[in-house]
Coordinates of C-alpha atoms in Angstrom, one line a residue:
G1 CA -33.7 -72.2 18.7
G2 CA -36.3 -70.3 22.0
S3 CA -36.7 -67.3 23.7
P4 CA -33.6 -66.1 25.4
G5 CA -33.6 -66.3 29.2
P6 CA -34.0 -63.3 31.0
I7 CA -31.1 -60.4 31.0
R8 CA -30.3 -61.2 34.7
D9 CA -29.3 -65.0 34.1
R10 CA -27.0 -63.9 31.0
P11 CA -22.8 -63.9 32.2
E12 CA -21.6 -59.6 32.1
V13 CA -19.2 -59.3 28.5
S14 CA -15.7 -57.8 30.2
P15 CA -15.5 -53.9 28.8
W16 CA -11.9 -55.3 28.5
G17 CA -12.2 -58.2 26.2
R18 CA -9.1 -59.9 27.2
L19 CA -10.6 -61.6 30.2
S20 CA -12.5 -63.8 30.9
S21 CA -17.0 -63.2 30.9
I22 CA -17.7 -61.6 34.6
D23 CA -20.9 -63.3 36.0
C24 CA -22.9 -59.8 36.1
R25 CA -24.1 -61.5 40.1
R26 CA -20.8 -59.3 40.7
A27 CA -21.6 -56.3 43.2
P28 CA -20.7 -53.2 42.3
W29 CA -17.8 -52.0 44.6
E30 CA -16.3 -54.7 44.1
T31 CA -13.2 -55.0 41.3
G32 CA -13.0 -58.3 38.2
A33 CA -9.9 -59.4 40.8
Q34 CA -11.9 -59.2 43.8
F35 CA -15.0 -61.0 41.7
Q36 CA -13.0 -63.5 40.0
L37 CA -11.4 -64.4 44.1
R38 CA -14.6 -64.6 45.9
A39 CA -16.0 -67.2 42.9
G40 CA -12.8 -69.3 43.8
K41 CA -11.7 -68.6 39.6
V42 CA -8.8 -67.8 41.1
K43 CA -6.3 -68.6 43.5
P44 CA -5.8 -65.7 46.1
E45 CA -2.2 -65.4 45.4
T46 CA -2.6 -64.9 41.9
V47 CA -3.7 -62.1 42.1
T48 CA -0.3 -59.3 42.4
S49 CA 0.0 -56.3 41.3
A50 CA 2.6 -58.1 38.9
T51 CA -0.2 -60.8 36.7
A52 CA -3.2 -58.6 37.5
P53 CA -2.8 -55.8 35.2
Q54 CA -3.9 -57.2 30.8
P55 CA -2.3 -55.0 27.9
L56 CA -6.0 -53.7 27.6
R57 CA -6.0 -52.3 30.9
I58 CA -3.3 -50.8 30.7
R59 CA -3.2 -49.0 27.4
A60 CA -6.5 -48.2 29.1
A61 CA -5.0 -46.3 32.2
V62 CA -2.0 -44.7 30.7
P63 CA -3.6 -41.5 29.5
I64 CA -6.2 -41.8 32.8
I65 CA -2.4 -41.5 35.6
V66 CA -0.6 -38.9 32.7
A67 CA -4.0 -36.9 32.6
G68 CA -4.1 -36.9 37.2
T69 CA 0.0 -36.5 37.1
V70 CA -1.0 -33.9 34.6
L71 CA -2.8 -31.9 38.3
L72 CA -0.6 -33.1 40.2
A73 CA 2.7 -30.5 38.3
F74 CA 0.5 -27.4 39.7
S75 CA 0.6 -28.7 43.2
P76 CA 4.7 -26.8 43.7
I77 CA 2.9 -23.6 42.2
L78 CA 0.1 -24.0 45.0
V79 CA 1.7 -24.2 47.7
R80 CA 3.9 -22.1 47.6
L81 CA 0.4 -19.5 46.7
S82 CA -0.5 -20.8 50.3
E83 CA -1.2 -17.9 52.9
V84 CA -1.0 -21.0 55.6
G85 CA 1.6 -23.6 56.9
P86 CA 3.5 -26.1 54.7
I87 CA 1.3 -28.7 56.4
A88 CA -1.7 -25.8 57.1
T89 CA -2.1 -25.9 53.1
G90 CA -1.6 -30.4 53.2
V91 CA -5.5 -30.2 55.6
N92 CA -6.6 -27.2 52.7
R93 CA -6.3 -30.0 50.4
M94 CA -7.0 -33.1 51.9
L95 CA -10.3 -31.9 54.3
L96 CA -12.1 -29.9 51.9
P97 CA -12.5 -32.1 48.9
L98 CA -14.5 -35.0 52.4
P99 CA -17.8 -33.5 51.9
V100 CA -17.6 -33.8 47.6
F101 CA -16.3 -37.5 48.1
F102 CA -18.5 -38.4 51.1
A103 CA -21.2 -37.0 49.2
W104 CA -19.9 -38.3 46.0
M105 CA -19.8 -42.2 47.3
Y106 CA -24.0 -41.7 48.8
L107 CA -25.5 -40.5 45.6
Q108 CA -23.4 -43.2 43.4
P109 CA -24.4 -46.9 44.6
A110 CA -21.3 -48.2 42.6
Q111 CA -19.1 -46.2 44.9
R112 CA -21.4 -47.2 48.0
F113 CA -18.5 -49.9 50.4
P114 CA -20.1 -51.5 52.9
L115 CA -17.8 -53.5 56.2
S116 CA -20.1 -56.8 54.9
A117 CA -18.5 -57.0 51.4
P118 CA -15.5 -60.1 51.0
G119 CA -12.6 -58.3 51.8
G120 CA -14.3 -54.8 53.3
L121 CA -12.3 -54.4 56.5
R122 CA -8.8 -55.1 54.8
G123 CA -9.8 -52.8 52.4
L124 CA -10.9 -50.2 54.3
R125 CA -7.9 -50.6 57.0
I126 CA -5.7 -50.6 53.9
A127 CA -7.3 -47.2 53.2
L128 CA -6.5 -45.8 56.1
I129 CA -2.8 -47.3 56.3
S130 CA -2.9 -45.2 52.3
G131 CA -4.0 -42.3 53.7
A132 CA -0.9 -42.3 57.0
F133 CA 1.9 -42.7 54.4
F134 CA -0.5 -39.1 51.9
A135 CA -0.1 -37.3 55.7
G136 CA 3.8 -37.9 55.5
D137 CA 4.3 -37.5 52.1
L138 CA 2.4 -33.9 52.3
M139 CA 3.5 -32.3 55.3
C140 CA 8.2 -33.8 53.7
W141 CA 7.0 -32.6 50.5
H142 CA 5.4 -29.1 51.7
W143 CA 7.8 -28.4 54.0
S144 CA 11.0 -29.0 51.7
I145 CA 8.6 -26.8 48.6
K146 CA 9.7 -23.9 51.6
L147 CA 13.8 -25.5 52.8
T148 CA 14.9 -25.8 48.9
S149 CA 14.6 -25.1 46.2
V150 CA 11.6 -26.9 44.1
A151 CA 14.0 -28.1 41.8
N152 CA 16.2 -30.5 44.3
A153 CA 12.6 -31.7 45.9
T154 CA 11.0 -32.7 42.5
V155 CA 14.0 -34.5 42.0
L156 CA 13.8 -35.9 45.4
A157 CA 10.4 -36.7 45.6
N158 CA 10.9 -37.7 41.9
L159 CA 12.3 -41.5 43.2
A160 CA 9.7 -42.4 44.4
P161 CA 9.4 -45.7 41.6
V162 CA 12.9 -46.7 42.9
F163 CA 11.1 -47.7 46.9
V164 CA 8.4 -48.8 44.6
V165 CA 9.7 -51.4 42.7
L166 CA 11.8 -52.1 46.4
G167 CA 9.1 -52.1 48.3
A168 CA 7.3 -54.2 45.5
W169 CA 9.4 -57.0 45.4
V170 CA 11.0 -56.3 49.0
V171 CA 7.4 -57.1 51.9
F172 CA 5.0 -58.2 48.5
R173 CA 7.6 -61.1 47.2
E174 CA 7.1 -59.3 44.1
K175 CA 10.1 -60.7 41.0
V176 CA 11.2 -57.5 39.4
N177 CA 11.6 -57.2 35.5
R178 CA 15.3 -56.2 34.0
V179 CA 14.3 -54.7 31.5
F180 CA 11.1 -52.5 33.7
V181 CA 14.3 -51.9 36.1
I182 CA 17.2 -50.8 33.6
G183 CA 13.6 -48.3 31.9
L184 CA 13.5 -46.7 35.3
A185 CA 16.8 -45.9 35.2
I186 CA 17.0 -44.5 32.5
A187 CA 13.7 -42.1 33.6
V188 CA 15.5 -41.3 36.2
S189 CA 18.4 -39.6 35.1
G190 CA 16.0 -38.4 33.0
V191 CA 14.5 -36.1 36.0
A192 CA 18.3 -35.2 37.0
V193 CA 19.0 -33.9 33.6
L194 CA 15.5 -32.2 33.3
M195 CA 16.3 -30.5 37.0
S196 CA 19.6 -30.3 36.9
E197 CA 21.0 -26.5 35.3
S198 CA 18.2 -25.1 39.2
L199 CA 20.1 -28.4 41.8
T200 CA 21.9 -27.3 44.6
I201 CA 24.0 -28.3 46.4
S202 CA 24.4 -26.5 50.0
A203 CA 24.7 -27.2 53.5
A204 CA 22.3 -24.1 53.6
T205 CA 19.7 -26.9 52.1
L206 CA 21.0 -30.4 53.6
L207 CA 17.0 -30.8 56.0
G208 CA 15.3 -29.2 52.8
D209 CA 16.9 -32.4 50.5
T210 CA 16.5 -34.7 53.9
L211 CA 12.9 -34.4 53.8
G212 CA 12.1 -34.5 49.8
L213 CA 14.5 -38.2 49.4
V214 CA 11.9 -38.9 53.3
T215 CA 8.9 -37.2 51.3
S216 CA 10.0 -40.1 48.7
W217 CA 8.9 -42.8 51.2
F218 CA 6.6 -42.5 52.1
Y219 CA 4.7 -41.3 48.0
A220 CA 6.2 -44.7 47.1
G221 CA 3.4 -46.8 50.5
Y222 CA 1.8 -44.0 49.3
I223 CA 1.4 -45.9 45.4
L224 CA 1.6 -50.0 47.1
S225 CA -1.4 -49.0 49.9
V226 CA -4.1 -47.7 47.3
S227 CA -3.0 -50.0 45.1
R228 CA -3.9 -52.9 47.0
A229 CA -6.9 -50.8 48.3
R230 CA -7.8 -51.0 45.4
R231 CA -8.1 -54.4 44.8
A232 CA -11.1 -54.1 47.1
M233 CA -12.6 -51.0 47.4
P234 CA -14.2 -48.6 45.1
T235 CA -12.3 -45.2 43.9
V236 CA -14.0 -43.3 45.6
A237 CA -13.9 -45.0 48.7
T238 CA -10.4 -45.0 48.6
M239 CA -10.1 -41.2 48.0
A240 CA -12.7 -41.2 51.3
W241 CA -11.2 -43.0 53.9
G242 CA -7.6 -42.3 52.9
G243 CA -8.3 -38.7 53.1
A244 CA -10.2 -38.5 56.3
M245 CA -6.8 -40.9 58.0
A246 CA -4.6 -38.1 56.4
S247 CA -6.4 -35.7 56.8
L248 CA -6.4 -36.1 60.6
I249 CA -2.8 -36.6 61.2
L250 CA -2.4 -33.7 59.3
Y251 CA -5.0 -31.4 60.9
V252 CA -4.0 -33.0 64.8
I253 CA 0.0 -32.0 64.2
A254 CA -1.0 -28.3 62.1
F255 CA -3.1 -27.0 64.7
A256 CA 0.1 -28.4 67.5
W257 CA 2.8 -26.9 65.1
E258 CA 1.3 -24.7 63.2
G259 CA -1.6 -22.9 65.7
N260 CA -2.8 -21.2 62.2
V261 CA -5.4 -24.3 59.8
W262 CA -6.9 -22.1 57.6
P263 CA -6.4 -19.1 54.9
D264 CA -7.7 -15.2 55.9
T265 CA -8.9 -13.9 52.9
A266 CA -10.1 -14.3 49.8
R267 CA -7.3 -14.9 47.5
G268 CA -5.8 -17.7 50.4
W269 CA -8.8 -19.6 50.3
M270 CA -8.8 -19.4 46.4
V271 CA -5.4 -21.0 46.4
A272 CA -6.6 -23.8 49.2
F273 CA -10.5 -25.0 47.0
A274 CA -7.5 -24.6 44.1
L275 CA -5.0 -26.9 45.7
A276 CA -8.3 -29.0 47.2
G277 CA -9.8 -29.4 43.7
I278 CA -7.1 -29.7 41.4
T279 CA -4.5 -32.0 42.5
Q280 CA -6.6 -33.9 44.7
I281 CA -10.5 -34.4 43.5
L282 CA -9.7 -34.5 40.3
G283 CA -5.5 -35.5 39.6
Q284 CA -5.2 -38.4 42.9
T285 CA -8.5 -39.1 42.1
L286 CA -7.7 -40.2 38.8
I287 CA -4.6 -42.1 39.4
A288 CA -6.2 -43.8 42.4
L289 CA -8.9 -44.6 39.0
A290 CA -6.4 -45.9 37.6
L291 CA -3.8 -47.6 39.7
A292 CA -6.2 -50.8 39.6
H293 CA -5.6 -52.0 36.3
V294 CA -1.6 -51.5 35.9
P295 CA 1.1 -52.1 38.6
A296 CA 2.1 -50.6 40.8
E297 CA 5.0 -49.6 40.2
F298 CA 4.3 -48.2 36.3
G299 CA 1.7 -46.6 37.5
A300 CA 4.4 -45.2 39.5
M301 CA 7.1 -44.4 37.3
I302 CA 4.6 -42.4 35.3
L303 CA 4.4 -40.1 37.2
L304 CA 8.1 -38.9 36.8
V305 CA 6.5 -37.0 34.0
Q306 CA 5.6 -34.4 35.9
P307 CA 9.0 -32.8 36.1
A308 CA 8.8 -32.8 32.0
I309 CA 4.6 -31.0 32.6
A310 CA 5.8 -28.4 35.6
A311 CA 8.6 -27.2 33.1
V312 CA 5.7 -27.1 30.7
L313 CA 3.9 -25.2 32.5
A314 CA 6.3 -23.0 33.6
W315 CA 7.4 -21.7 30.6
A316 CA 3.4 -21.4 29.4
L317 CA 2.2 -19.0 32.4
F318 CA 6.8 -17.2 33.5
G319 CA 8.0 -17.6 30.3
E320 CA 10.9 -19.5 31.2
V321 CA 13.7 -21.0 28.8
L322 CA 13.1 -24.4 27.8
S323 CA 17.4 -25.5 27.4
G324 CA 18.3 -28.0 25.2
L325 CA 19.4 -29.9 28.5
Q326 CA 15.7 -29.9 29.5
A327 CA 14.2 -31.1 26.1
M328 CA 16.9 -33.6 26.6
G329 CA 16.1 -34.2 30.2
G330 CA 12.2 -35.3 28.6
V331 CA 13.1 -37.6 26.1
A332 CA 14.9 -39.4 28.1
I333 CA 11.7 -40.3 30.6
L334 CA 10.0 -40.7 28.3
A335 CA 12.7 -43.3 26.4
G336 CA 12.6 -44.8 29.8
L337 CA 8.7 -45.3 29.9
Y338 CA 8.6 -46.7 26.7
I339 CA 10.6 -49.6 28.1
S340 CA 8.8 -49.9 30.8
R341 CA 5.8 -50.1 29.3
R342 CA 6.4 -52.4 26.4
S343 CA 8.4 -54.6 29.1
T344 CA 4.4 -55.1 31.0
S345 CA 3.4 -55.6 27.7

């Protein structure tokens, strides 16, 4: 009996159902894991990328990562169409979205992130580190696309999930599930099979192939750092500060090395804005949003569907024929994802 208390005194029901209720006094920039850590409900060492995500969260996050991956599949096409150098193309991609991200932070209180918030400075440092990793990723990736075949660059860059798993194990001491590793091996093999008809082994492409491999190292560092930053910062703040760091690094190098940073024609500007809007504002933001709710290694694995999506886009846009071998590779990727997904449940 009796009338209910004021709304502000009632506990907030978690939208994920299976998580314990969280007090509505949680700050708008805090993730659930960060609030529980501040409130003393969990010990710091229990909040890891392997233990924090719950099955219901993973089911909600997987379609978000897949959607982001679909958008990222346009990246090689747009990089090839860019009329500026490889590093300057990275500047276009990272610098043009910054006004959108910072305006978004200003207009949406839930995306604001005061440094006085619990873990604020640490979250900012990790976000800046993620930007440095992503700058290295874009430099190596764009040059790799120019210096070797798209197939070689794609296969080598998609080794990133392997290095994410190694990084989580070596750096963060996270346990690696054996079934997950089996699924990862199947999925990576599927990528190689999917692209095998276009793969080339040549001394002429050695530098491009090496840069493709280095791309996977940088992208693994980016995935791991964004996954950590998202525990302390909202999505847009992570993208804004990480993007600012990446833009600074890329601009300095592009200006010194390539000279011309910006396009000269209307067509060039259209490509630059398409690259910034499709792959960064939409694609990478969706992935950063989901990485707060799934293990970093599984999130990186989902990105392996990108070559399959790129093959379908090439078929739809350019009439390229999909062979039976490519279909087998696509099936292997999906099978590996399914096995790894089951291991995280």
